[in-house]
XYZ file of C-alpha atoms in Angstrom:
320
model
C -46.357 -45.010 14.139
C -47.342 -48.049 12.136
C -44.619 -48.606 9.440
C -44.646 -52.314 9.288
C -46.575 -52.185 5.927
C -44.719 -49.194 4.582
C -42.230 -50.184 1.785
C -39.910 -47.932 -0.303
C -38.923 -49.255 -3.751
C -36.949 -47.448 -6.492
C -35.750 -47.941 -10.010
C -32.491 -46.776 -11.494
C -33.336 -43.086 -11.720
C -31.990 -41.779 -8.378
C -31.155 -44.609 -6.118
C -28.999 -42.379 -3.809
C -32.122 -40.278 -2.946
C -34.265 -43.263 -2.441
C -31.678 -44.711 -0.015
C -31.545 -41.358 1.894
C -35.376 -41.361 2.185
C -35.445 -44.968 3.347
C -32.664 -44.139 5.970
C -34.873 -41.229 7.241
C -37.810 -43.468 7.741
C -35.474 -46.111 9.275
C -36.516 -48.720 6.854
C -34.247 -50.646 4.254
C -35.218 -50.183 0.452
C -37.437 -52.913 -0.866
C -36.016 -55.906 -2.783
C -36.522 -55.256 -6.583
C -34.535 -55.974 -9.636
C -34.995 -53.389 -12.482
C -32.814 -54.165 -15.560
C -32.993 -54.336 -19.274
C -33.160 -57.132 -21.763
C -30.592 -57.236 -24.451
C -32.822 -55.303 -26.945
C -33.338 -52.635 -24.433
C -36.728 -53.541 -23.009
C -37.258 -52.924 -19.270
C -37.285 -56.031 -16.840
C -38.781 -55.681 -13.481
C -38.928 -58.454 -10.759
C -40.199 -57.745 -7.296
C -38.240 -59.987 -4.910
C -40.393 -59.661 -1.799
C -44.132 -59.982 -1.126
C -46.110 -56.820 -1.853
C -49.544 -58.173 -0.961
C -51.462 -55.555 1.265
C -48.466 -53.342 1.472
C -48.389 -49.553 1.306
C -45.859 -49.094 -1.542
C -44.019 -45.907 -2.399
C -42.105 -45.817 -5.542
C -39.355 -43.223 -5.777
C -38.503 -42.493 -9.377
C -37.886 -39.055 -10.830
C -38.359 -39.187 -14.553
C -35.022 -37.416 -15.336
C -32.436 -38.327 -17.952
C -32.592 -40.737 -19.553
C -36.186 -39.626 -19.398
C -37.800 -42.300 -21.595
C -35.953 -45.158 -19.895
C -36.811 -43.980 -16.447
C -40.458 -43.227 -17.247
C -40.837 -46.824 -18.667
C -39.236 -48.155 -15.647
C -41.772 -46.389 -13.461
C -44.797 -47.483 -15.472
C -43.660 -51.089 -15.364
C -43.024 -50.949 -11.803
C -46.482 -49.616 -11.186
C -47.974 -52.443 -13.085
C -46.031 -54.967 -11.336
C -46.978 -53.817 -7.828
C -50.687 -53.600 -8.917
C -50.553 -57.120 -10.046
C -48.951 -58.175 -6.861
C -51.866 -57.015 -4.889
C -50.341 -53.982 -3.301
C -52.850 -52.273 -0.991
C -51.969 -48.687 -2.358
C -49.249 -47.554 -4.665
C -47.973 -44.006 -4.267
C -45.593 -42.712 -7.055
C -42.992 -40.250 -5.566
C -41.903 -37.947 -8.462
C -39.277 -35.773 -7.097
C -38.771 -34.498 -10.638
C -41.493 -34.611 -13.280
C -40.182 -35.074 -16.802
C -42.108 -33.524 -19.689
C -43.474 -30.893 -17.364
C -42.405 -28.077 -19.675
C -44.900 -29.178 -22.215
C -47.964 -28.480 -20.191
C -49.991 -26.397 -22.706
C -50.201 -25.802 -26.514
C -48.471 -22.604 -27.515
C -48.442 -23.212 -31.210
C -50.645 -25.175 -33.461
C -50.240 -29.138 -33.658
C -48.021 -29.246 -30.416
C -48.629 -32.020 -27.898
C -49.493 -31.475 -24.249
C -46.971 -34.105 -23.029
C -47.396 -33.312 -19.397
C -50.998 -34.536 -19.597
C -49.886 -37.619 -21.574
C -47.481 -38.703 -18.819
C -50.112 -38.055 -16.231
C -52.531 -40.287 -18.081
C -49.890 -43.013 -18.316
C -49.101 -43.034 -14.690
C -52.995 -43.125 -13.814
C -53.741 -45.864 -16.233
C -50.684 -47.891 -15.057
C -52.391 -48.292 -11.667
C -50.989 -45.716 -9.314
C -53.118 -44.865 -6.337
C -51.839 -41.306 -5.799
C -48.736 -39.178 -6.713
C -46.409 -37.146 -4.608
C -44.507 -34.376 -6.453
C -42.081 -31.592 -5.653
C -42.103 -28.257 -7.312
C -43.992 -28.976 -10.660
C -43.155 -26.747 -13.429
C -46.681 -25.630 -13.420
C -49.336 -26.022 -10.725
C -52.081 -27.022 -13.045
C -50.293 -30.243 -13.855
C -51.856 -31.452 -10.543
C -55.170 -31.324 -12.407
C -53.938 -33.527 -15.213
C -54.199 -36.692 -12.830
C -57.384 -38.376 -12.283
C -56.164 -39.407 -8.621
C -54.979 -37.521 -5.532
C -51.842 -35.433 -5.874
C -49.758 -34.071 -3.041
C -47.629 -31.217 -4.056
C -44.359 -30.357 -1.971
C -42.221 -27.172 -2.180
C -38.356 -27.109 -1.667
C -38.542 -23.269 -1.021
C -38.301 -23.604 2.849
C -35.231 -25.744 2.483
C -33.484 -23.461 0.067
C -34.649 -20.373 2.098
C -32.984 -21.717 5.396
C -29.834 -22.361 3.545
C -29.827 -18.812 2.058
C -30.505 -17.347 5.566
C -27.565 -19.444 6.783
C -25.330 -17.786 4.061
C -26.535 -14.314 5.130
C -28.747 -13.804 2.042
C -31.689 -12.053 3.488
C -33.018 -8.787 4.675
C -30.465 -5.977 4.058
C -29.283 -5.527 0.343
C -30.564 -8.855 -0.964
C -33.385 -8.999 -3.584
C -35.036 -12.158 -4.882
C -35.139 -12.286 -8.765
C -37.762 -14.310 -10.898
C -36.539 -15.371 -14.215
C -39.833 -14.765 -15.842
C -43.400 -13.505 -15.147
C -44.588 -17.290 -14.614
C -42.257 -17.703 -11.612
C -43.429 -14.521 -9.640
C -45.399 -16.642 -7.168
C -42.431 -18.822 -6.415
C -40.236 -15.757 -6.082
C -42.608 -13.924 -3.847
C -42.824 -16.970 -1.509
C -39.040 -16.965 -1.147
C -38.853 -13.204 -0.713
C -41.409 -13.114 2.048
C -39.406 -15.838 3.820
C -36.157 -13.895 3.379
C -37.851 -10.560 4.031
C -36.590 -9.104 0.857
C -37.939 -7.267 -2.302
C -38.428 -9.008 -5.646
C -37.474 -8.204 -9.167
C -38.426 -9.895 -12.451
C -36.551 -10.591 -15.669
C -38.663 -10.350 -18.851
C -37.247 -12.837 -21.444
C -38.355 -14.557 -24.629
C -37.462 -17.844 -26.114
C -36.874 -17.707 -29.763
C -36.484 -21.442 -29.872
C -36.323 -24.267 -27.269
C -33.419 -24.130 -24.770
C -32.553 -20.651 -26.143
C -33.226 -17.448 -24.107
C -32.932 -13.663 -24.540
C -33.186 -11.191 -21.584
C -35.220 -8.300 -22.595
C -35.633 -6.173 -19.558
C -35.581 -6.213 -15.682
C -38.432 -5.057 -13.676
C -37.486 -3.851 -10.254
C -34.503 -2.115 -8.484
C -31.260 -4.355 -8.336
C -28.797 -1.479 -8.129
C -26.378 -1.867 -5.222
C -28.214 -5.328 -4.364
C -27.214 -8.937 -3.882
C -29.482 -10.850 -6.246
C -30.823 -14.242 -5.686
C -32.387 -15.923 -8.940
C -34.924 -18.552 -8.172
C -36.474 -21.125 -10.681
C -38.004 -24.361 -10.392
C -35.389 -26.029 -12.718
C -32.226 -25.263 -14.635
C -31.536 -27.061 -17.756
C -29.017 -25.687 -20.005
C -28.107 -22.786 -17.671
C -28.765 -20.097 -20.277
C -31.406 -18.242 -18.461
C -29.385 -17.705 -15.201
C -26.080 -17.003 -16.919
C -27.684 -14.315 -19.131
C -29.793 -13.235 -16.060
C -26.639 -12.780 -13.986
C -25.095 -10.744 -16.674
C -28.170 -8.454 -17.120
C -28.523 -7.916 -13.331
C -24.732 -7.053 -13.016
C -25.004 -4.586 -15.860
C -27.851 -2.955 -14.111
C -25.683 -2.398 -10.864
C -26.345 -5.499 -8.850
C -23.334 -6.283 -6.540
C -23.356 -9.996 -6.938
C -25.688 -12.712 -8.271
C -26.623 -16.149 -6.805
C -28.957 -18.800 -8.322
C -30.913 -21.460 -6.738
C -33.493 -24.024 -8.142
C -35.178 -27.322 -7.053
C -34.276 -29.375 -10.048
C -30.754 -29.147 -11.253
C -31.199 -30.945 -14.460
C -27.889 -29.245 -15.852
C -27.794 -31.058 -19.231
C -25.019 -30.737 -21.792
C -22.388 -27.935 -21.050
C -24.600 -26.407 -18.399
C -22.036 -26.835 -15.426
C -19.224 -25.588 -17.516
C -21.282 -22.700 -18.667
C -22.109 -21.792 -15.009
C -18.403 -22.203 -13.888
C -17.448 -19.742 -16.524
C -20.225 -17.304 -15.718
C -20.409 -14.397 -13.365
C -22.688 -16.230 -10.934
C -21.183 -16.561 -7.411
C -23.030 -19.821 -6.634
C -25.838 -22.136 -7.701
C -28.001 -23.989 -5.041
C -29.874 -27.231 -6.257
C -31.437 -30.209 -4.574
C -30.947 -33.922 -5.190
C -34.219 -34.538 -6.930
C -31.994 -35.090 -10.016
C -28.739 -36.944 -9.529
C -25.615 -34.976 -10.343
C -22.885 -37.246 -11.668
C -19.440 -36.755 -10.109
C -17.919 -35.412 -13.330
C -20.410 -32.504 -13.213
C -19.407 -31.524 -9.585
C -18.430 -27.918 -9.328
C -17.264 -25.570 -6.458
C -19.937 -23.296 -7.460
C -22.577 -25.839 -7.132
C -24.287 -26.591 -3.659
C -26.573 -29.653 -3.367
C -29.161 -29.724 -0.658
C -31.013 -32.895 0.025
C -34.913 -33.268 -0.045
C -34.868 -36.615 1.532
C -35.926 -35.407 4.936
C -38.854 -33.501 3.372
C -39.973 -36.472 1.213
C -39.618 -38.911 4.125
C -41.893 -36.779 6.312
C -44.559 -36.441 3.470
C -44.407 -40.216 2.945
C -44.935 -40.859 6.537
C -47.805 -38.419 6.680
C -49.532 -40.065 3.699
C -48.948 -43.509 5.276
C -50.501 -42.328 8.471
C -53.328 -40.492 6.768
C -52.200 -37.135 8.184
C -52.220 -33.737 6.622
C -49.356 -32.945 4.075
C -50.232 -29.248 3.684
C -49.432 -28.649 7.402
C -45.706 -29.085 6.515
C -45.838 -25.623 4.722
C -48.187 -23.797 7.142
C -45.317 -21.129 7.824
C -44.319 -20.797 4.108
C -46.067 -18.403 1.643
C -48.452 -19.784 -0.923
C -47.257 -20.500 -4.394
């Protein structure tokens, strides 16, 4: 494996994940200073040569979203001007992904705007993990590799005994059916769907449940959990319809505001998330289990670097 010209850099969004990825690759993180001027402007200084290097920038655009997005754009520009051979943006979490289409008049499509910004800044390609909507890949005018955390989550659930038997995988909405089906096929379980509506952003009402959950242990699966309202209300609705217990899992544990407190006080047995979004120590909970996607991202990075297939990583996992 030729890794001499592979370099991993990160901003301030999720340094712990970047360090884990670098450790998986057996390479130290690249030397870079990402700070702010006194007025809040982002300052970037690359402290090693990038000329002719295959650069991977690990920077989820999580909270504070705008600061981390600007760090990413400025880092891309800095490496482009430093004559990097290729710049791959590793986006474990893609901020603004929920605004991927116009639902009401005079609304922006911010997911497309962010894709344009990344493309115009000078990125060569993008590596994403569980995008909120698959069509976001088409917003980029450059190659996009899309990874899934489903196999990682599935193996954990199997280890916990949540497969076959009385387990049922539950999609929180119609849009997540493909994700739920893929997990259900891996766990060899049936699926159910909760029908919901959003009267306003970050507010959710469970209207009906499609599928048999009576006497079953339910596993709710989503791409992200933000305020926790959907999974908490979903757990209540499932238990009202005869479910024995409810667990939840997602790739991106955004968990903003009082989400962890809400989950702690809920009827959920557990919540499984990954480390695409950093969870500060003050939000740690006995109910929340964090899985690392570092090995997954490290393998994808090495495959991209060596010009090998990335899709082969998921040959044994159902299509989304």
